[in-house]
Coordinates of C-alpha atoms in Angstrom, one line a residue:
M19 CA 268.3 105.6 42.4
P20 CA 268.2 104.2 39.0
F21 CA 264.7 104.8 37.1
S22 CA 264.3 101.3 36.4
T23 CA 264.6 100.4 40.3
V24 CA 262.1 103.2 41.0
R25 CA 259.8 101.8 38.2
N26 CA 260.0 98.2 39.7
S27 CA 259.4 99.2 43.3
A28 CA 256.3 101.5 42.4
L29 CA 254.7 98.5 40.6
S30 CA 255.6 95.9 43.1
P31 CA 252.5 96.6 45.4
E32 CA 250.0 96.4 42.5
H33 CA 251.6 92.9 41.6
T34 CA 250.9 91.6 45.0
V35 CA 247.1 92.3 44.7
V36 CA 246.5 91.7 40.8
E37 CA 248.8 88.5 40.3
P38 CA 246.6 86.4 43.0
L39 CA 243.3 87.7 41.6
A40 CA 244.3 86.7 38.0
Q41 CA 245.7 83.5 39.3
A42 CA 242.6 82.7 41.3
S43 CA 240.4 83.4 38.3
A44 CA 242.5 81.3 36.1
E45 CA 242.1 78.5 38.8
E46 CA 238.3 79.0 38.9
A47 CA 238.0 78.9 35.1
A48 CA 240.0 75.7 35.2
V49 CA 237.3 74.0 37.6
P50 CA 234.7 71.9 35.9
P51 CA 231.3 73.2 35.9
W52 CA 229.9 70.3 37.7
R53 CA 232.4 71.0 40.5
R54 CA 231.5 74.4 40.7
I55 CA 227.6 73.3 41.0
D56 CA 228.6 70.9 43.6
A57 CA 230.3 73.6 45.7
R58 CA 227.1 75.6 45.6
L59 CA 225.1 72.8 46.5
T60 CA 227.2 71.8 49.7
Q61 CA 226.3 75.5 51.0
P62 CA 223.6 75.3 53.6
R63 CA 220.1 76.1 52.5
S64 CA 216.7 75.7 53.7
A65 CA 214.5 72.8 53.4
R66 CA 212.0 75.1 51.9
S67 CA 214.4 76.3 49.1
V68 CA 215.1 72.5 48.1
V69 CA 211.5 71.7 47.8
L70 CA 210.9 74.8 45.9
W71 CA 213.6 73.9 43.2
L72 CA 212.6 70.3 43.3
S73 CA 208.8 71.2 42.4
L74 CA 210.1 73.4 39.5
Y75 CA 212.2 70.7 38.2
L76 CA 209.5 68.2 38.2
A77 CA 207.2 70.5 36.5
L78 CA 209.7 70.6 33.8
A79 CA 211.3 66.9 33.7
A80 CA 208.1 65.0 34.6
N81 CA 205.1 66.5 33.0
W82 CA 205.6 65.9 29.1
P83 CA 202.5 64.0 28.8
L84 CA 200.5 66.8 30.1
W85 CA 202.2 69.2 27.9
K86 CA 201.7 66.9 24.8
E87 CA 197.9 66.5 25.7
L88 CA 197.1 70.1 26.0
A89 CA 198.9 70.8 22.7
R90 CA 196.7 68.2 21.2
I91 CA 193.7 69.6 22.6
G92 CA 194.4 73.1 21.8
G93 CA 195.6 72.6 18.3
A94 CA 197.2 76.2 17.7
P95 CA 200.0 77.6 19.8
S96 CA 198.1 80.7 20.6
I97 CA 195.5 78.3 22.3
Y98 CA 197.8 75.8 23.9
L99 CA 200.7 77.8 25.0
P100 CA 198.8 79.9 27.7
Q101 CA 197.1 76.8 28.8
I102 CA 200.5 74.8 29.5
A103 CA 201.7 78.1 31.3
L104 CA 198.6 78.1 33.4
M105 CA 198.8 74.3 34.2
A106 CA 202.4 74.6 34.8
L107 CA 201.9 77.2 37.6
L108 CA 199.4 75.0 39.1
T109 CA 201.5 72.0 38.9
V110 CA 204.3 73.9 40.4
C111 CA 202.3 75.3 43.2
G112 CA 200.6 72.2 44.0
T113 CA 203.7 70.3 44.3
V114 CA 205.1 72.9 46.6
A115 CA 202.0 73.2 48.8
L116 CA 202.6 69.1 49.0
L117 CA 206.1 69.0 49.8
A118 CA 205.9 72.1 52.2
L119 CA 204.2 69.6 54.5
V120 CA 207.5 67.7 54.7
A121 CA 210.1 70.4 54.2
W122 CA 211.7 70.0 57.6
S123 CA 215.3 68.6 57.7
R124 CA 217.9 66.7 55.9
W125 CA 216.1 63.4 57.1
M126 CA 213.4 64.2 54.6
K127 CA 215.8 63.5 51.6
P128 CA 214.6 59.9 51.2
L129 CA 211.0 61.2 51.0
W130 CA 211.8 63.7 48.4
F131 CA 213.6 61.3 46.5
A132 CA 210.6 58.9 46.6
V133 CA 208.4 61.5 45.1
V134 CA 211.0 61.9 42.3
I135 CA 210.9 58.1 41.6
V136 CA 207.1 58.2 41.7
A137 CA 206.9 61.2 39.2
A138 CA 209.5 59.2 36.8
V139 CA 207.6 56.0 37.0
A140 CA 204.3 57.8 36.2
Q141 CA 205.4 59.6 33.6
H142 CA 206.7 56.6 31.8
F143 CA 203.6 54.7 31.9
M144 CA 201.7 58.0 30.7
L145 CA 203.9 58.3 27.7
S146 CA 204.1 54.6 26.9
Y147 CA 200.6 53.5 27.2
H148 CA 198.7 57.0 27.7
A149 CA 197.4 56.0 31.1
V150 CA 195.9 58.5 33.5
M151 CA 196.8 58.3 37.4
D152 CA 193.4 58.2 38.7
P153 CA 192.5 56.4 41.8
S154 CA 190.8 53.5 39.8
M155 CA 194.1 53.1 37.9
L156 CA 196.2 53.1 41.1
A157 CA 193.8 50.6 42.9
N158 CA 194.1 48.3 39.9
A159 CA 197.9 48.5 40.0
M160 CA 197.8 47.6 43.6
Q161 CA 196.0 44.7 43.0
T162 CA 198.6 43.6 40.4
D163 CA 201.1 40.9 41.6
V164 CA 204.5 40.3 40.7
H165 CA 203.9 38.1 37.7
E166 CA 201.5 40.8 36.1
A167 CA 203.8 43.7 37.1
R168 CA 206.8 42.0 35.2
D169 CA 205.2 42.6 31.8
L170 CA 205.3 46.3 32.5
M171 CA 208.9 46.3 33.6
G172 CA 211.8 46.6 31.1
W173 CA 214.8 48.7 30.1
G174 CA 212.6 51.5 28.8
L175 CA 211.1 52.0 32.4
L176 CA 214.7 51.7 33.8
S177 CA 216.1 54.1 31.3
H178 CA 213.3 56.7 31.8
V179 CA 213.4 56.6 35.7
L180 CA 217.3 57.1 35.3
L181 CA 216.8 59.9 32.8
V182 CA 214.4 61.7 35.1
A183 CA 215.8 61.0 38.7
A184 CA 219.6 60.9 38.2
L185 CA 220.0 64.7 38.5
P186 CA 217.8 65.3 41.6
A187 CA 219.4 62.2 43.2
W188 CA 222.9 63.7 42.9
A189 CA 221.5 67.1 44.1
L190 CA 219.5 65.7 46.9
W191 CA 222.8 63.6 47.9
R192 CA 224.9 66.5 47.9
V193 CA 222.6 69.3 49.1
R194 CA 223.3 70.6 52.8
V195 CA 220.0 71.5 54.5
A196 CA 220.4 73.9 57.3
P197 CA 218.9 72.9 60.7
M198 CA 216.3 75.2 62.3
G199 CA 214.2 75.2 65.3
L200 CA 210.9 73.2 65.0
L201 CA 208.6 76.4 65.7
S202 CA 210.6 78.5 63.4
Q203 CA 210.5 75.9 60.7
A204 CA 206.9 75.2 61.2
W205 CA 205.5 78.8 60.5
R206 CA 207.7 79.2 57.7
N207 CA 206.5 76.2 56.1
A208 CA 203.1 77.1 56.7
L209 CA 203.6 80.5 55.2
L210 CA 205.1 78.7 52.1
L211 CA 202.1 76.5 51.8
V212 CA 199.6 79.4 52.1
A213 CA 201.8 81.4 49.4
A214 CA 201.5 78.2 47.0
V215 CA 197.8 78.0 47.5
A216 CA 197.3 81.6 47.1
L217 CA 199.2 82.0 43.9
A218 CA 197.5 79.0 42.5
A219 CA 194.1 80.2 43.2
G220 CA 195.0 83.6 41.7
G221 CA 196.3 82.3 38.5
A222 CA 193.2 79.9 38.3
L223 CA 190.8 83.0 38.8
A224 CA 192.8 85.1 36.2
M225 CA 192.4 82.7 33.7
N226 CA 189.1 81.2 34.8
R227 CA 187.4 81.6 31.1
Q228 CA 189.9 79.4 29.6
L229 CA 190.4 77.0 32.7
A230 CA 187.0 76.0 33.4
P231 CA 185.7 74.8 30.0
L232 CA 189.3 73.1 29.6
M233 CA 188.9 71.0 32.7
R234 CA 185.2 70.4 32.5
N235 CA 185.6 69.0 28.8
N236 CA 188.6 67.2 29.5
V237 CA 188.3 65.7 33.0
H238 CA 191.4 63.3 32.5
L239 CA 193.8 66.3 32.5
R240 CA 193.7 66.5 36.1
Y241 CA 194.9 63.1 36.5
M242 CA 198.0 63.9 34.3
M243 CA 199.4 66.5 36.7
N244 CA 202.6 64.8 37.8
P245 CA 203.5 63.7 40.7
L246 CA 200.2 65.4 42.1
A247 CA 197.9 62.8 40.6
S248 CA 199.8 59.8 41.5
L249 CA 200.3 60.9 45.0
Y250 CA 196.7 62.1 45.3
S251 CA 195.3 58.8 43.8
A252 CA 197.7 56.6 45.8
G253 CA 196.7 58.4 48.9
A254 CA 192.9 58.1 48.3
V255 CA 193.2 54.3 47.5
A256 CA 195.4 53.8 50.8
L257 CA 193.3 56.0 53.1
K258 CA 190.0 55.3 51.8
P259 CA 189.6 52.1 54.1
L260 CA 190.5 54.1 57.2
F261 CA 187.4 56.6 56.4
R262 CA 185.0 53.9 55.5
H263 CA 182.7 52.4 57.7
S264 CA 183.2 48.5 58.3
R265 CA 181.5 46.7 55.7
K266 CA 179.1 43.8 56.4
L267 CA 178.1 41.2 54.0
I268 CA 174.5 41.5 53.1
P269 CA 173.1 38.1 52.3
V270 CA 171.0 37.6 48.9
S271 CA 170.7 33.8 48.9
G272 CA 168.0 33.3 51.2
G273 CA 165.0 31.6 49.8
T274 CA 167.2 30.3 47.1
A275 CA 166.0 26.6 45.7
L276 CA 166.4 24.7 42.5
G277 CA 163.6 25.0 40.0
A278 CA 161.2 22.0 38.7
S279 CA 163.4 21.0 36.0
Y280 CA 165.6 19.2 38.8
A281 CA 162.7 17.0 40.0
A282 CA 163.1 14.2 37.4
Q283 CA 166.3 15.1 35.6
A284 CA 168.1 12.4 33.6
R285 CA 171.2 14.1 34.2
P286 CA 172.5 17.1 36.0
P287 CA 173.5 20.2 34.1
L288 CA 177.3 21.2 33.6
F289 CA 177.5 24.8 33.2
V290 CA 180.9 26.4 32.3
L291 CA 181.2 30.2 32.6
V292 CA 184.5 31.6 31.1
V293 CA 185.5 35.0 32.4
G294 CA 187.5 36.4 29.6
E295 CA 190.3 39.1 29.9
T296 CA 190.8 42.2 28.0
A297 CA 189.0 40.9 24.9
R298 CA 187.6 43.3 22.2
A299 CA 184.1 42.5 20.6
D300 CA 185.3 44.1 17.5
H301 CA 188.2 41.8 17.2
F302 CA 186.2 38.7 17.2
G303 CA 185.6 37.1 13.5
L304 CA 182.0 36.0 14.8
N305 CA 181.0 39.8 15.2
G306 CA 182.3 40.8 11.5
Y307 CA 185.8 41.5 12.0
A308 CA 187.7 41.3 8.7
R309 CA 190.0 38.8 10.2
N310 CA 188.9 35.2 10.9
T311 CA 190.0 35.3 14.5
T312 CA 187.4 32.8 15.7
P313 CA 187.2 29.9 13.4
E314 CA 186.9 27.2 16.2
L315 CA 183.8 28.9 17.7
A316 CA 182.1 29.6 14.2
A317 CA 182.6 25.8 13.5
R318 CA 180.6 25.0 16.8
K319 CA 177.7 27.2 15.8
V320 CA 177.8 29.3 18.9
L321 CA 175.7 32.5 19.6
S322 CA 177.6 35.8 19.7
W323 CA 175.9 38.9 20.9
R324 CA 177.3 41.9 19.2
D325 CA 176.2 44.8 21.6
V326 CA 177.6 44.0 24.9
H327 CA 179.3 46.7 27.3
S328 CA 181.3 46.1 30.6
C329 CA 180.7 47.2 34.0
G330 CA 184.2 48.7 34.3
T331 CA 187.4 49.2 32.4
N332 CA 189.6 47.0 34.5
T333 CA 189.4 43.8 36.2
L334 CA 189.2 45.0 39.7
A335 CA 186.1 47.1 38.7
S336 CA 184.4 44.6 36.3
V337 CA 184.7 41.1 38.0
P338 CA 182.9 41.9 41.2
C339 CA 180.4 43.8 39.5
M340 CA 179.5 41.4 36.9
F341 CA 178.8 38.7 39.5
S342 CA 176.8 41.2 41.6
P343 CA 172.8 41.2 41.8
L344 CA 172.9 44.9 42.2
G345 CA 173.9 46.2 38.6
K346 CA 176.5 48.8 37.8
A347 CA 174.9 52.0 39.4
A348 CA 173.8 50.2 42.6
F349 CA 177.2 48.2 42.8
E350 CA 179.2 51.5 42.6
A351 CA 177.0 53.5 45.0
R352 CA 176.9 50.3 47.8
K353 CA 177.7 50.9 51.4
D354 CA 178.2 47.2 52.1
D355 CA 179.3 44.2 50.5
Y356 CA 176.7 41.7 49.1
E357 CA 176.6 38.0 48.2
N358 CA 177.3 37.2 44.4
L359 CA 176.1 34.8 41.9
M360 CA 178.6 32.2 43.1
D361 CA 177.0 32.4 46.7
V362 CA 173.4 31.9 45.4
L363 CA 174.5 28.9 43.1
Q364 CA 176.1 27.3 46.0
A365 CA 173.3 28.0 48.3
A366 CA 170.9 26.6 45.8
G367 CA 172.7 23.1 46.5
L368 CA 174.9 22.9 43.2
A369 CA 178.7 22.0 43.1
V370 CA 180.4 25.3 42.4
F371 CA 184.2 25.6 41.6
W372 CA 186.2 28.8 40.6
L373 CA 189.6 27.8 38.5
D374 CA 191.9 30.8 38.0
N375 CA 194.5 31.5 35.6
Q376 CA 195.1 35.2 36.6
P377 CA 197.8 35.7 39.2
G378 CA 195.7 38.6 40.5
G379 CA 192.8 36.1 41.6
C380 CA 189.0 36.5 41.6
K381 CA 188.8 40.0 43.1
G382 CA 186.9 38.5 46.1
V383 CA 184.0 36.9 44.1
C384 CA 185.3 33.4 45.0
D385 CA 186.2 33.9 48.5
R386 CA 183.3 31.7 49.9
I387 CA 183.2 28.8 47.3
P388 CA 185.9 26.2 46.4
H389 CA 188.5 27.8 44.2
A390 CA 192.0 27.0 43.0
F391 CA 194.8 28.4 40.5
A392 CA 195.4 26.5 37.3
F393 CA 199.0 26.3 38.2
D394 CA 198.4 24.5 41.3
Q395 CA 198.8 20.6 40.7
L396 CA 200.1 20.7 37.3
A397 CA 202.7 18.3 36.5
P398 CA 206.3 19.4 36.0
E399 CA 206.0 18.7 32.1
V400 CA 202.9 20.6 31.9
K401 CA 204.2 23.5 33.5
S402 CA 207.4 23.3 31.3
A403 CA 205.2 23.2 28.1
L404 CA 202.4 25.8 29.1
C405 CA 204.0 28.1 31.8
D406 CA 206.6 30.7 32.3
G407 CA 207.3 30.9 35.9
D408 CA 203.8 30.9 37.6
E409 CA 202.1 32.5 34.4
C410 CA 200.4 30.0 32.5
L411 CA 198.5 29.8 29.0
D412 CA 195.0 29.1 29.3
D413 CA 195.2 25.7 28.1
A414 CA 196.6 24.9 31.6
M415 CA 192.9 25.1 32.9
L416 CA 191.8 22.0 31.0
R417 CA 194.5 19.9 32.3
G418 CA 193.3 17.8 35.0
L419 CA 189.8 19.2 34.8
D420 CA 188.1 15.8 35.1
E421 CA 189.9 15.1 38.6
R422 CA 188.9 18.8 39.9
L423 CA 185.4 18.1 39.0
A424 CA 185.5 14.5 40.8
A425 CA 186.7 16.3 43.8
L426 CA 183.6 18.2 44.1
P427 CA 181.0 17.0 46.8
A428 CA 179.1 13.9 45.2
E429 CA 175.9 14.9 46.5
R430 CA 176.0 18.5 45.1
R431 CA 177.4 17.1 41.7
A432 CA 174.2 15.0 41.5
K433 CA 172.2 18.1 41.3
G434 CA 174.6 20.2 39.0
V435 CA 177.8 21.8 38.4
V436 CA 179.0 25.6 37.7
L437 CA 182.4 25.9 36.7
V438 CA 183.9 29.2 36.3
M439 CA 187.1 29.7 34.5
H440 CA 189.0 32.9 34.7
Q441 CA 191.3 33.4 31.5
M442 CA 194.4 35.2 31.3
G443 CA 192.9 35.9 27.9
S444 CA 194.6 38.9 26.0
H445 CA 196.0 40.7 29.1
G446 CA 198.6 43.2 28.0
P447 CA 200.8 44.8 27.3
A448 CA 202.7 41.5 26.7
Y449 CA 200.3 40.2 24.1
Y450 CA 202.7 37.9 22.5
K451 CA 202.8 35.9 25.7
R452 CA 199.2 35.0 25.6
S453 CA 199.1 32.5 22.6
S454 CA 201.4 29.6 22.0
P455 CA 203.8 29.3 19.0
D456 CA 201.5 27.0 17.0
A457 CA 198.5 29.6 17.4
K458 CA 200.2 32.7 15.9
R459 CA 198.5 33.2 12.7
F460 CA 199.2 36.8 12.1
V461 CA 202.7 37.9 11.8
P462 CA 205.0 39.8 12.7
E463 CA 203.8 40.6 15.9
C464 CA 204.9 42.8 18.6
K465 CA 207.3 40.9 20.8
T466 CA 208.1 43.4 23.5
N467 CA 206.0 45.0 26.4
A468 CA 207.3 48.4 25.2
L469 CA 204.6 49.1 22.9
A470 CA 206.1 52.3 21.5
E471 CA 208.7 50.1 20.0
C472 CA 206.3 48.2 17.8
S473 CA 204.3 49.3 14.7
H474 CA 200.6 49.6 15.2
A475 CA 200.2 46.4 12.5
E476 CA 202.7 44.4 14.9
L477 CA 200.6 45.1 18.0
V478 CA 197.3 44.3 16.4
N479 CA 198.7 41.1 15.3
G480 CA 200.0 40.1 18.8
F481 CA 196.6 41.0 20.2
D482 CA 194.4 39.1 17.4
N483 CA 196.7 36.0 18.1
S484 CA 195.6 36.3 21.5
I485 CA 192.0 36.4 20.6
A486 CA 192.7 33.4 18.1
Y487 CA 194.2 31.4 21.1
T488 CA 191.0 32.3 23.1
D489 CA 189.1 30.9 20.4
R490 CA 190.9 27.6 20.2
F491 CA 190.6 27.4 24.1
L492 CA 186.9 27.6 24.1
G493 CA 186.9 25.1 21.4
K494 CA 188.5 22.8 23.3
T495 CA 186.4 23.6 26.2
I496 CA 183.3 23.1 24.3
D497 CA 184.8 19.7 23.2
W498 CA 185.4 18.7 26.6
L499 CA 181.9 19.6 27.4
E500 CA 180.5 17.4 24.8
A501 CA 182.7 14.5 26.2
Q502 CA 180.8 14.8 29.2
S503 CA 177.5 14.6 27.7
G504 CA 176.9 11.1 28.8
R505 CA 176.9 12.2 32.5
Y506 CA 175.9 15.7 32.0
D507 CA 173.7 18.3 30.0
P508 CA 176.3 21.0 29.3
A509 CA 176.5 24.7 28.2
L510 CA 179.1 27.3 28.1
L511 CA 178.9 30.9 28.4
Y512 CA 182.0 33.3 27.7
L513 CA 182.1 36.9 28.5
S514 CA 185.0 39.1 28.7
D515 CA 185.8 41.5 31.6
H516 CA 186.5 44.7 29.7
G517 CA 188.1 45.8 26.5
E518 CA 191.5 47.2 25.4
S519 CA 193.0 50.2 23.6
L520 CA 195.4 49.4 20.8
G521 CA 196.4 52.9 20.0
E522 CA 193.3 54.7 18.9
Y523 CA 193.2 58.4 20.2
G524 CA 196.6 57.6 21.3
L525 CA 195.5 55.5 24.2
F526 CA 197.0 51.9 25.0
L527 CA 195.8 49.2 27.4
H528 CA 192.7 49.7 29.6
G529 CA 191.7 51.5 32.9
V530 CA 190.6 54.8 31.6
P531 CA 187.9 56.3 33.9
Y532 CA 184.4 54.8 32.5
S533 CA 182.7 58.0 32.1
F534 CA 185.2 59.2 29.2
A535 CA 186.8 55.7 28.5
P536 CA 186.8 55.0 24.7
E537 CA 184.1 52.6 23.4
V538 CA 186.9 49.8 22.6
Q539 CA 187.6 49.7 26.4
K540 CA 183.9 48.7 27.2
H541 CA 182.5 46.8 24.2
I542 CA 183.2 43.2 24.9
P543 CA 182.5 39.9 23.3
M544 CA 179.7 37.5 24.7
V545 CA 179.4 34.0 23.3
M546 CA 177.1 30.9 24.3
W547 CA 177.0 27.4 23.4
F548 CA 174.4 24.7 24.4
G549 CA 174.4 21.1 24.2
P550 CA 171.1 19.9 22.6
R551 CA 169.7 18.6 25.7
M552 CA 170.7 21.7 28.0
R553 CA 168.8 23.8 25.5
E554 CA 165.8 21.7 25.7
R555 CA 166.0 21.3 29.4
A556 CA 166.0 25.3 29.5
G557 CA 163.1 25.5 27.1
L558 CA 165.0 27.6 24.8
S559 CA 164.1 28.5 21.2
P560 CA 167.3 28.5 18.8
A561 CA 165.5 30.7 16.4
C562 CA 164.4 33.4 19.1
M563 CA 168.1 33.3 20.4
E564 CA 169.4 33.8 16.8
A565 CA 167.2 36.8 16.4
G566 CA 168.1 38.6 19.7
L567 CA 172.0 38.7 18.9
D568 CA 172.0 42.3 18.2
A569 CA 170.0 43.3 21.7
P570 CA 172.0 45.6 23.9
L571 CA 173.1 43.9 27.0
T572 CA 175.6 44.6 29.7
H573 CA 177.5 42.8 32.6
D574 CA 174.0 43.6 34.5
N575 CA 172.5 40.9 32.6
L576 CA 174.8 38.0 33.6
Y577 CA 173.6 37.4 37.0
H578 CA 170.1 36.8 36.1
T579 CA 170.9 35.0 32.7
V580 CA 172.8 32.5 34.5
L581 CA 170.2 31.8 37.2
G582 CA 167.5 31.6 34.3
V583 CA 169.7 28.8 32.3
M584 CA 170.2 27.1 35.7
D585 CA 166.7 27.2 36.6
V586 CA 167.6 28.5 40.3
R587 CA 164.8 30.3 42.0
T588 CA 165.7 33.3 44.2
P589 CA 163.9 36.6 45.2
S590 CA 167.0 38.5 43.7
Y591 CA 166.4 37.1 40.1
K592 CA 164.9 39.5 37.5
A593 CA 163.4 38.3 34.5
G594 CA 163.6 41.6 32.9
L595 CA 167.5 41.4 33.0
D596 CA 167.6 37.8 31.9
A597 CA 168.8 38.0 28.4
L598 CA 167.2 34.6 27.3
A599 CA 164.0 35.0 29.3
S600 CA 161.7 36.1 26.2
C601 CA 163.1 32.8 24.2
R602 CA 162.4 30.3 27.0
G603 CA 158.9 29.0 25.8
P604 CA 156.6 26.0 27.0
A605 CA 159.0 23.3 28.4
P606 CA 158.8 19.9 26.6
S607 CA 158.0 17.9 29.7
A608 CA 156.6 18.7 33.2
S609 CA 160.1 18.7 34.8
L610 CA 160.7 21.6 32.7
A611 CA 157.7 23.4 33.5
P612 CA 158.1 27.4 34.3
S613 CA 158.7 28.2 38.0
P614 CA 156.3 30.5 39.6
S615 CA 159.0 33.2 39.9
G616 CA 157.9 34.1 36.3
R617 CA 160.7 33.2 34.2
G618 CA 159.8 32.5 30.7

């Protein structure tokens, strides 16, 4: 046998082994990485391993606001890096513990993906507006209708959700979840939950010296742990009614009557209460703001109080509170619902009407009195000029106002009228939508709801234009009231529901929990105008009112001040909370004599 033949025959078995292996390695190398990952995903795995990996992913991809805030608070890497590590551990463990409750089978995939979407949306709003996902914020969001929510939507939100959710969406779609018996699955899930809680507790105890002061001094951090904060807050808001006793309505209007000034009145009073939206006291020219945002009000010589604070930092919290007789502390601690200012005025026999230009409505305050939306009954040409869909500029409330007034019961109108107008005001983030083109005095303004895309100057310009538009709206309302002077004694009170952050301390919009909300979200404007006869009717001293414009006031004063101005006697009235009680001197006639309740 030739040597070459022997050599070839000796190597042939080796070739039969090595060549296929080399070929397989070459083929594997030629497979794209995503195909290899896809192949690994399609291998059966337990539901617990899926939620574990999902929790790790969300901690990394959906908690950048928390990491940035910790870095801001810590200042130096040696301080904030250990804090970030600890908060990452707590976030992962908390998410694992939560998802362990639903780690059952492949049918849980839609629920897992929903958690991803919640985390992506929450991170977008935390990054864009520096919001925190506390129960108050979630409750306010659930009260937001499609028209208000539309301003918060946009390509920025969509792109952020796609960026965070695309990868887990593909992974959850492709992953194979191995089936397991119910009992076996249950004890394994319980073990995972206990392990996650134990690990979190151990980490918290080991770094308690750092964690305790951090969380005590920065309460908002607990509402930035994503998606835990959003899920907790949403659950708290949704489940709270189920564990709350059935509220009953407590009457406060018993014993209510009109005061002595109505006995021989030549004309009934017409009082307009304008509930502002998201206006800041420090952006009113009347209060010393560098820009003259309020020329119309200044020309009408109104009274402007400079130290007024809101009951809450969002509409849902503030509006019911400001109309309540209880005051902020008692209102927030109440176990039942109470009648409000509108109920008392109606019980006194006055004609009352609530006109709303907010899609979210009156938050229950007007439920028992006549009310309507500004959009209702508007002529098509008016809607075309003033409205974008069902969302209108505040001037829409002045259209058809005479007809709305005439439709109130004549016997009540003969005694007096109280009209509440609830503004759209400066509702963000689309501030540019809150003023008409001819009212835009400050340019260039931010023309998007993605505030991060605008400079601070553009953002402030848009907000100030909305304040200037409110000024013009209030000026027109005063002009309308003066036109009614032949039939009524008119007056107006304007008071905003809360303020707004425009980037101070990195915050935008409003809704930060009250205890640590910045001053700008609580410091609000309050303006009052009296027709001469209404001021005389109420026995008010102009000099005294001017001297008291720096007095500290809150929403707690609204209920009692309106009752005092309207001379409505009721047991719930407190002269000490009437902002004008000290200025109510001897009446010019017997019909204006002080009532026995002690007002004045």
